[in-house]
Amino acid sequence: MPHTLSVTVHVDLDLREIQLSVAGCLTAETYTALLPIVRQARGLEPTPCLTLDLTGAEHIDLDGLMPLRHAIDREPEDGAATVEYRLPDPLPVCRRTVVAPRLSGTADDLILERAHRDAPLAPLALVRSDHSPSTAPPVQAPDQARGSRVRTRREEILEGAAEMFAERGYYGASLRDISRHIGISHPGLMHHFPSKEILLDSVIDLLEAHAQRILDQAETMHASPEAMVAELAVHWNPSALPTQLLATLGAESVSGDHPGRFRMARLRRVHEHIFEGCFTEFAQLSMLREGLDPGFASRAMFGLVLSLAIRERTVRTMQTGAHEDAPAEELARLARSFLQVDVAG
């Protein structure tokens, strides 16, 4: 079912105040429908006070909200009405907005195919940091999980690009760097991915598939605090490549011209939403620390995930000897500190 939105216009008789109440789905595909309505309202005389009320929206995608605000707020004409925004907190998330598969060959079939969600991030899951703790959960290779299968060149390129983007970021890794890292010619890489932006899109597809798998298993995490703590090292291990990709691409995508900006912002919100669902459930069962806001707990939890992922590539590379800072255990410690019940380690 396609996403749609509707707008109810409330106008004061003296035309001094106009409120646009939005219902439905604000996405990258639907936000443009609001622009001509805002433009018309701004053109009224005398200049009205204009409010865009999004509190009644069914769900709001960041890749719809952010370009909407950018389009409305950039260089308004002289005397044009400024726009006040009313937003729900947190932004409502719809499961349909997490993944928009771009099926384009056997690699994407492997990663996104619903029949094989047991290994949704297969090309990435095989790659671990040199500093991964020995206690990290083992990852089963796709060949072991589904019989003998030779990876395609496209899958090898995606894996190599993911490694390079996690280490150097999108701006720091050129296509020639990636081709040398993989061991193929630059024209060979360009045959599969004609531009670095297209390659980035495909790598982010992998991260979205990873997020979708976690969403599909979210009910398991809601079952008990023990279940949530057990899943932390499985889905958000700071030394695993998917988490390090989230950290690196998410950090550099604060740049306004980053091609993955909106998709990475949405991914962050989805991961926070997953944690928030758990903490909200525990609060209703009187298991959450009294007075603790589930939204704050979710942001703190995912913030630590990203911080520890960066630490794996910085501080831990300079450490020698034994250090009691196993990242997966630190995630568990924070989660336990938010709870009013004892959770086994």
Short mmCIF file of C-alpha atoms in Angstrom, two decimals:
data_model
loop_
_atom_site.label_atom_id
_atom_site.label_comp_id
_atom_site.label_asym_id
_atom_site.label_seq_id
_atom_site.Cartn_x
_atom_site.Cartn_y
_atom_site.Cartn_z
CA MET A 1 0.00 0.00 0.00
CA PRO A 2 1.56 3.38 -1.04
CA HIS A 3 2.26 6.11 1.48
CA THR A 4 -0.15 9.05 1.34
CA LEU A 5 -0.72 12.21 3.31
CA SER A 6 -3.55 14.69 3.72
CA VAL A 7 -3.58 18.33 4.81
CA THR A 8 -6.29 20.23 6.65
CA VAL A 9 -5.97 24.01 6.38
CA HIS A 10 -7.17 26.11 9.33
CA VAL A 11 -7.40 29.84 8.52
CA ASP A 12 -8.33 32.64 10.90
CA LEU A 13 -10.96 34.99 9.50
CA ASP A 14 -8.50 37.88 9.57
CA LEU A 15 -5.91 35.72 7.69
CA ARG A 16 -3.30 36.45 10.35
CA GLU A 17 -2.80 32.82 11.37
CA ILE A 18 -2.82 29.69 9.22
CA GLN A 19 -2.28 26.15 10.47
CA LEU A 20 -1.58 23.24 8.12
CA SER A 21 -2.42 19.99 9.94
CA VAL A 22 -0.79 16.98 8.28
CA ALA A 23 -2.05 13.41 8.60
CA GLY A 24 -0.77 10.22 7.00
CA CYS A 25 2.80 9.48 5.97
CA LEU A 26 5.51 12.10 5.49
CA THR A 27 8.20 10.45 3.36
CA ALA A 28 10.72 11.32 0.67
CA GLU A 29 7.98 10.64 -1.89
CA THR A 30 5.13 12.61 -0.27
CA TYR A 31 6.73 15.72 1.27
CA THR A 32 6.77 17.60 -2.06
CA ALA A 33 2.95 17.73 -1.99
CA LEU A 34 3.18 20.17 0.94
CA LEU A 35 5.41 22.70 -0.82
CA PRO A 36 2.82 24.35 -3.11
CA ILE A 37 0.36 24.61 -0.18
CA VAL A 38 3.01 26.33 1.96
CA ARG A 39 3.89 28.56 -0.98
CA GLN A 40 0.27 29.65 -1.40
CA ALA A 41 -0.15 30.35 2.30
CA ARG A 42 3.02 32.44 2.34
CA GLY A 43 1.73 34.54 -0.54
CA LEU A 44 -1.31 35.84 1.30
CA GLU A 45 -1.65 39.47 2.36
CA PRO A 46 -1.15 40.49 5.09
CA THR A 47 1.68 38.04 5.81
CA PRO A 48 0.21 35.36 8.11
CA CYS A 49 1.77 33.41 10.97
CA LEU A 50 2.15 29.95 9.45
CA THR A 51 2.25 26.72 11.48
CA LEU A 52 2.96 23.28 10.03
CA ASP A 53 1.48 20.79 12.50
CA LEU A 54 2.88 17.26 12.05
CA THR A 55 1.76 15.90 15.41
CA GLY A 56 -1.08 13.97 13.77
CA ALA A 57 1.08 12.19 11.17
CA GLU A 58 0.99 8.39 11.20
CA HIS A 59 4.72 8.27 10.67
CA ILE A 60 7.49 10.67 9.69
CA ASP A 61 10.63 9.71 7.79
CA LEU A 62 13.70 11.87 8.30
CA ASP A 63 14.37 11.70 4.57
CA GLY A 64 10.97 13.36 4.14
CA LEU A 65 11.14 15.83 7.04
CA MET A 66 14.69 17.11 6.50
CA PRO A 67 14.35 18.00 2.80
CA LEU A 68 10.92 19.50 3.54
CA ARG A 69 12.38 21.85 6.13
CA HIS A 70 15.33 22.61 3.87
CA ALA A 71 13.03 23.49 0.96
CA ILE A 72 10.78 25.69 3.14
CA ASP A 73 13.48 27.44 5.16
CA ARG A 74 16.11 28.16 2.53
CA GLU A 75 16.25 31.76 1.34
CA PRO A 76 12.62 32.81 1.88
CA GLU A 77 11.49 35.80 -0.14
CA ASP A 78 11.55 39.19 1.58
CA GLY A 79 8.50 39.54 3.79
CA ALA A 80 7.49 35.90 3.37
CA ALA A 81 6.02 34.22 6.42
CA THR A 82 8.34 32.10 8.52
CA VAL A 83 7.08 28.64 9.35
CA GLU A 84 6.71 27.22 12.87
CA TYR A 85 6.92 23.43 13.07
CA ARG A 86 5.07 21.23 15.55
CA LEU A 87 6.58 17.76 15.69
CA PRO A 88 5.76 14.65 17.71
CA ASP A 89 8.52 13.41 20.00
CA PRO A 90 9.64 10.83 19.22
CA LEU A 91 8.96 10.80 15.49
CA PRO A 92 6.57 7.94 14.69
CA VAL A 93 8.28 5.14 12.76
CA CYS A 94 6.60 2.80 10.29
CA ARG A 95 8.12 -0.61 9.55
CA ARG A 96 7.45 -0.10 5.85
CA THR A 97 9.96 2.74 5.73
CA VAL A 98 13.01 0.81 6.96
CA VAL A 99 13.99 -1.03 3.83
CA ALA A 100 13.37 -0.23 0.19
CA PRO A 101 15.19 -3.13 -1.52
CA ARG A 102 16.91 -2.39 -4.79
CA LEU A 103 17.08 -5.86 -6.25
CA SER A 104 19.66 -5.76 -9.00
CA GLY A 105 21.47 -9.07 -9.15
CA THR A 106 22.55 -12.07 -7.17
CA ALA A 107 24.34 -10.06 -4.48
CA ASP A 108 21.24 -8.13 -3.51
CA ASP A 109 19.18 -11.31 -3.82
CA LEU A 110 21.47 -12.92 -1.24
CA ILE A 111 21.30 -9.98 1.14
CA LEU A 112 17.66 -8.93 0.94
CA GLU A 113 15.80 -12.08 -0.10
CA ARG A 114 13.08 -12.69 2.48
CA ALA A 115 13.47 -16.44 2.25
CA HIS A 116 17.01 -16.21 3.63
CA ARG A 117 16.76 -13.65 6.45
CA ASP A 118 19.00 -15.93 8.54
CA ALA A 119 22.01 -14.18 7.00
CA PRO A 120 20.78 -10.70 6.01
CA LEU A 121 24.17 -9.06 6.10
CA ALA A 122 26.18 -11.99 4.82
CA PRO A 123 28.96 -10.11 2.96
CA LEU A 124 29.53 -7.89 6.01
CA ALA A 125 29.09 -10.36 8.82
CA LEU A 126 32.17 -12.34 7.78
CA VAL A 127 34.46 -9.36 8.31
CA ARG A 128 35.59 -8.52 11.85
CA SER A 129 37.95 -6.00 13.33
CA ASP A 130 41.45 -7.21 14.13
CA HIS A 131 40.65 -6.21 17.70
CA SER A 132 37.45 -8.24 18.08
CA PRO A 133 37.17 -9.79 21.55
CA SER A 134 37.49 -13.55 21.62
CA THR A 135 34.13 -13.73 23.38
CA ALA A 136 32.25 -12.25 20.42
CA PRO A 137 29.56 -14.59 19.12
CA PRO A 138 30.72 -16.67 16.13
CA VAL A 139 29.31 -15.80 12.74
CA GLN A 140 28.30 -18.60 10.42
CA ALA A 141 29.41 -18.17 6.84
CA PRO A 142 26.73 -18.28 4.15
CA ASP A 143 28.41 -21.33 2.56
CA GLN A 144 27.98 -23.20 5.84
CA ALA A 145 24.44 -22.00 6.34
CA ARG A 146 23.01 -22.82 2.95
CA GLY A 147 25.40 -25.22 1.24
CA SER A 148 28.29 -24.63 -1.12
CA ARG A 149 28.04 -21.29 -2.89
CA VAL A 150 30.63 -19.11 -4.60
CA ARG A 151 30.29 -15.42 -3.94
CA THR A 152 29.88 -13.15 -6.93
CA ARG A 153 32.26 -10.36 -7.83
CA ARG A 154 29.54 -7.86 -6.90
CA GLU A 155 29.36 -9.29 -3.37
CA GLU A 156 33.14 -9.12 -3.03
CA ILE A 157 33.09 -5.47 -4.09
CA LEU A 158 30.35 -4.66 -1.58
CA GLU A 159 32.31 -6.34 1.20
CA GLY A 160 35.51 -4.52 0.30
CA ALA A 161 33.70 -1.19 0.00
CA ALA A 162 32.06 -1.72 3.38
CA GLU A 163 35.48 -2.32 4.94
CA MET A 164 36.95 0.79 3.37
CA PHE A 165 33.99 3.02 4.20
CA ALA A 166 34.08 1.79 7.81
CA GLU A 167 37.80 2.59 8.05
CA ARG A 168 38.06 5.80 6.03
CA GLY A 169 34.51 6.99 5.47
CA TYR A 170 32.84 7.79 2.18
CA TYR A 171 35.00 10.82 1.47
CA GLY A 172 38.26 9.15 2.50
CA ALA A 173 37.98 6.05 0.30
CA SER A 174 38.22 6.52 -3.46
CA LEU A 175 37.06 3.95 -5.99
CA ARG A 176 40.71 3.28 -6.84
CA ASP A 177 41.45 2.67 -3.14
CA ILE A 178 38.54 0.24 -2.96
CA SER A 179 39.54 -1.58 -6.14
CA ARG A 180 43.11 -2.00 -4.86
CA HIS A 181 41.78 -3.24 -1.51
CA ILE A 182 39.63 -5.84 -3.25
CA GLY A 183 42.28 -6.79 -5.79
CA ILE A 184 40.45 -5.94 -8.99
CA SER A 185 40.99 -3.34 -11.68
CA HIS A 186 39.37 0.07 -11.44
CA PRO A 187 37.44 -0.51 -14.71
CA GLY A 188 36.28 -3.86 -13.30
CA LEU A 189 34.80 -2.14 -10.27
CA MET A 190 33.22 0.55 -12.45
CA HIS A 191 31.54 -2.18 -14.51
CA HIS A 192 29.48 -3.15 -11.44
CA PHE A 193 29.20 0.28 -9.79
CA PRO A 194 29.54 3.23 -12.22
CA SER A 195 30.01 5.79 -9.41
CA LYS A 196 31.01 5.93 -5.77
CA GLU A 197 27.59 7.29 -4.84
CA ILE A 198 25.89 4.23 -6.37
CA LEU A 199 28.30 2.00 -4.46
CA LEU A 200 27.48 3.84 -1.22
CA ASP A 201 23.76 3.34 -1.85
CA SER A 202 24.30 -0.41 -2.16
CA VAL A 203 26.36 -0.54 1.04
CA ILE A 204 23.63 1.36 2.90
CA ASP A 205 21.16 -1.19 1.49
CA LEU A 206 23.09 -3.77 3.52
CA LEU A 207 22.77 -1.71 6.68
CA GLU A 208 19.04 -1.31 6.08
CA ALA A 209 18.68 -5.07 5.64
CA HIS A 210 20.53 -5.51 8.94
CA ALA A 211 18.14 -3.06 10.65
CA GLN A 212 15.15 -4.87 9.13
CA ARG A 213 16.29 -8.19 10.56
CA ILE A 214 16.57 -6.66 14.03
CA LEU A 215 13.08 -5.18 13.65
CA ASP A 216 11.76 -8.58 12.67
CA GLN A 217 13.17 -9.99 15.93
CA ALA A 218 12.22 -7.05 18.15
CA GLU A 219 9.41 -8.95 19.86
CA THR A 220 11.97 -11.43 21.16
CA MET A 221 13.89 -8.59 22.79
CA HIS A 222 10.70 -7.27 24.40
CA ALA A 223 10.11 -10.61 26.12
CA SER A 224 12.44 -9.88 29.05
CA PRO A 225 15.44 -7.76 30.06
CA GLU A 226 17.58 -10.90 29.86
CA ALA A 227 16.55 -11.39 26.25
CA MET A 228 17.40 -7.80 25.34
CA VAL A 229 20.82 -7.95 27.02
CA ALA A 230 21.58 -11.24 25.26
CA GLU A 231 20.81 -9.68 21.86
CA LEU A 232 23.08 -6.67 22.35
CA ALA A 233 26.27 -8.51 21.38
CA VAL A 234 24.50 -10.24 18.51
CA HIS A 235 23.08 -7.18 16.74
CA TRP A 236 25.21 -4.27 18.01
CA ASN A 237 28.66 -5.69 18.71
CA PRO A 238 30.93 -2.62 18.49
CA SER A 239 33.71 -4.64 16.87
CA ALA A 240 31.50 -5.99 14.07
CA LEU A 241 31.63 -4.35 10.67
CA PRO A 242 27.93 -3.36 10.45
CA THR A 243 28.21 -1.39 13.70
CA GLN A 244 31.46 0.26 12.64
CA LEU A 245 29.89 1.21 9.32
CA LEU A 246 26.97 2.81 11.17
CA ALA A 247 29.41 4.78 13.32
CA THR A 248 31.68 6.03 10.53
CA LEU A 249 29.04 6.82 7.91
CA GLY A 250 26.70 8.25 10.53
CA ALA A 251 29.39 10.60 11.86
CA GLU A 252 30.45 11.99 8.49
CA SER A 253 26.89 12.27 7.18
CA VAL A 254 26.33 15.34 9.37
CA SER A 255 27.75 17.16 6.35
CA GLY A 256 24.89 18.75 4.44
CA ASP A 257 26.10 17.48 1.07
CA HIS A 258 26.80 13.88 2.12
CA PRO A 259 24.94 11.60 -0.35
CA GLY A 260 23.89 9.22 2.43
CA ARG A 261 22.79 11.89 4.90
CA PHE A 262 19.05 11.21 5.05
CA ARG A 263 19.32 7.41 4.90
CA MET A 264 21.91 7.30 7.68
CA ALA A 265 19.81 9.65 9.85
CA ARG A 266 16.83 7.36 9.31
CA LEU A 267 18.89 4.29 10.22
CA ARG A 268 19.96 5.90 13.47
CA ARG A 269 16.33 6.67 14.30
CA VAL A 270 15.29 3.09 13.53
CA HIS A 271 17.92 1.63 15.88
CA GLU A 272 16.90 4.07 18.61
CA HIS A 273 13.27 3.13 18.01
CA ILE A 274 14.08 -0.55 18.57
CA PHE A 275 15.70 0.20 21.93
CA GLU A 276 12.91 2.58 22.86
CA GLY A 277 10.32 -0.13 22.24
CA CYS A 278 12.13 -2.42 24.68
CA PHE A 279 12.50 0.19 27.41
CA THR A 280 8.88 1.31 27.00
CA GLU A 281 7.73 -2.28 27.45
CA PHE A 282 9.89 -2.67 30.55
CA ALA A 283 8.58 0.63 31.97
CA GLN A 284 5.01 -0.66 31.65
CA LEU A 285 6.06 -3.77 33.58
CA SER A 286 7.72 -1.61 36.29
CA MET A 287 11.13 -3.03 35.34
CA LEU A 288 12.67 0.27 34.24
CA ARG A 289 14.40 2.51 36.76
CA GLU A 290 11.85 4.92 38.22
CA GLY A 291 11.81 8.29 36.49
CA LEU A 292 13.92 7.14 33.53
CA ASP A 293 12.53 8.21 30.16
CA PRO A 294 12.57 5.33 27.61
CA GLY A 295 13.46 7.74 24.81
CA PHE A 296 16.50 9.02 26.69
CA ALA A 297 17.54 5.46 27.56
CA SER A 298 17.31 4.43 23.91
CA ARG A 299 19.45 7.34 22.72
CA ALA A 300 22.02 6.72 25.44
CA MET A 301 22.12 3.02 24.54
CA PHE A 302 22.66 3.54 20.83
CA GLY A 303 25.04 6.42 21.52
CA LEU A 304 27.24 4.05 23.50
CA VAL A 305 27.08 1.51 20.66
CA LEU A 306 28.47 4.08 18.21
CA SER A 307 31.03 5.43 20.69
CA LEU A 308 32.40 1.96 21.41
CA ALA A 309 32.57 1.21 17.67
CA ILE A 310 34.83 4.25 17.22
CA ARG A 311 36.84 3.26 20.29
CA GLU A 312 37.55 -0.13 18.69
CA ARG A 313 39.39 1.62 15.87
CA THR A 314 41.16 4.21 18.03
CA VAL A 315 41.85 3.62 21.71
CA ARG A 316 41.94 -0.18 21.58
CA THR A 317 44.44 -0.20 18.71
CA MET A 318 46.93 1.59 21.01
CA GLN A 319 46.36 -0.57 24.09
CA THR A 320 48.76 -3.26 25.18
CA GLY A 321 48.20 -5.97 27.73
CA ALA A 322 44.91 -6.85 29.39
CA HIS A 323 42.21 -4.23 29.71
CA GLU A 324 38.82 -4.75 31.29
CA ASP A 325 36.89 -2.87 28.67
CA ALA A 326 35.27 -5.59 26.57
CA PRO A 327 32.81 -3.54 24.46
CA ALA A 328 29.96 -6.05 24.40
CA GLU A 329 30.06 -6.29 28.20
CA GLU A 330 30.00 -2.51 28.53
CA LEU A 331 26.77 -2.42 26.53
CA ALA A 332 25.28 -5.00 28.88
CA ARG A 333 26.37 -2.98 31.93
CA LEU A 334 24.62 0.14 30.66
CA ALA A 335 21.44 -1.78 29.89
CA ARG A 336 21.42 -3.34 33.36
CA SER A 337 21.92 0.07 34.98
CA PHE A 338 18.64 1.24 33.45
CA LEU A 339 16.66 -1.62 34.98
CA GLN A 340 15.18 -2.18 38.42
CA VAL A 341 15.57 -5.94 38.19
CA ASP A 342 18.69 -8.07 38.36
CA VAL A 343 19.73 -9.37 34.94
CA ALA A 344 22.05 -12.33 34.67
CA GLY A 345 25.21 -11.77 32.67
#
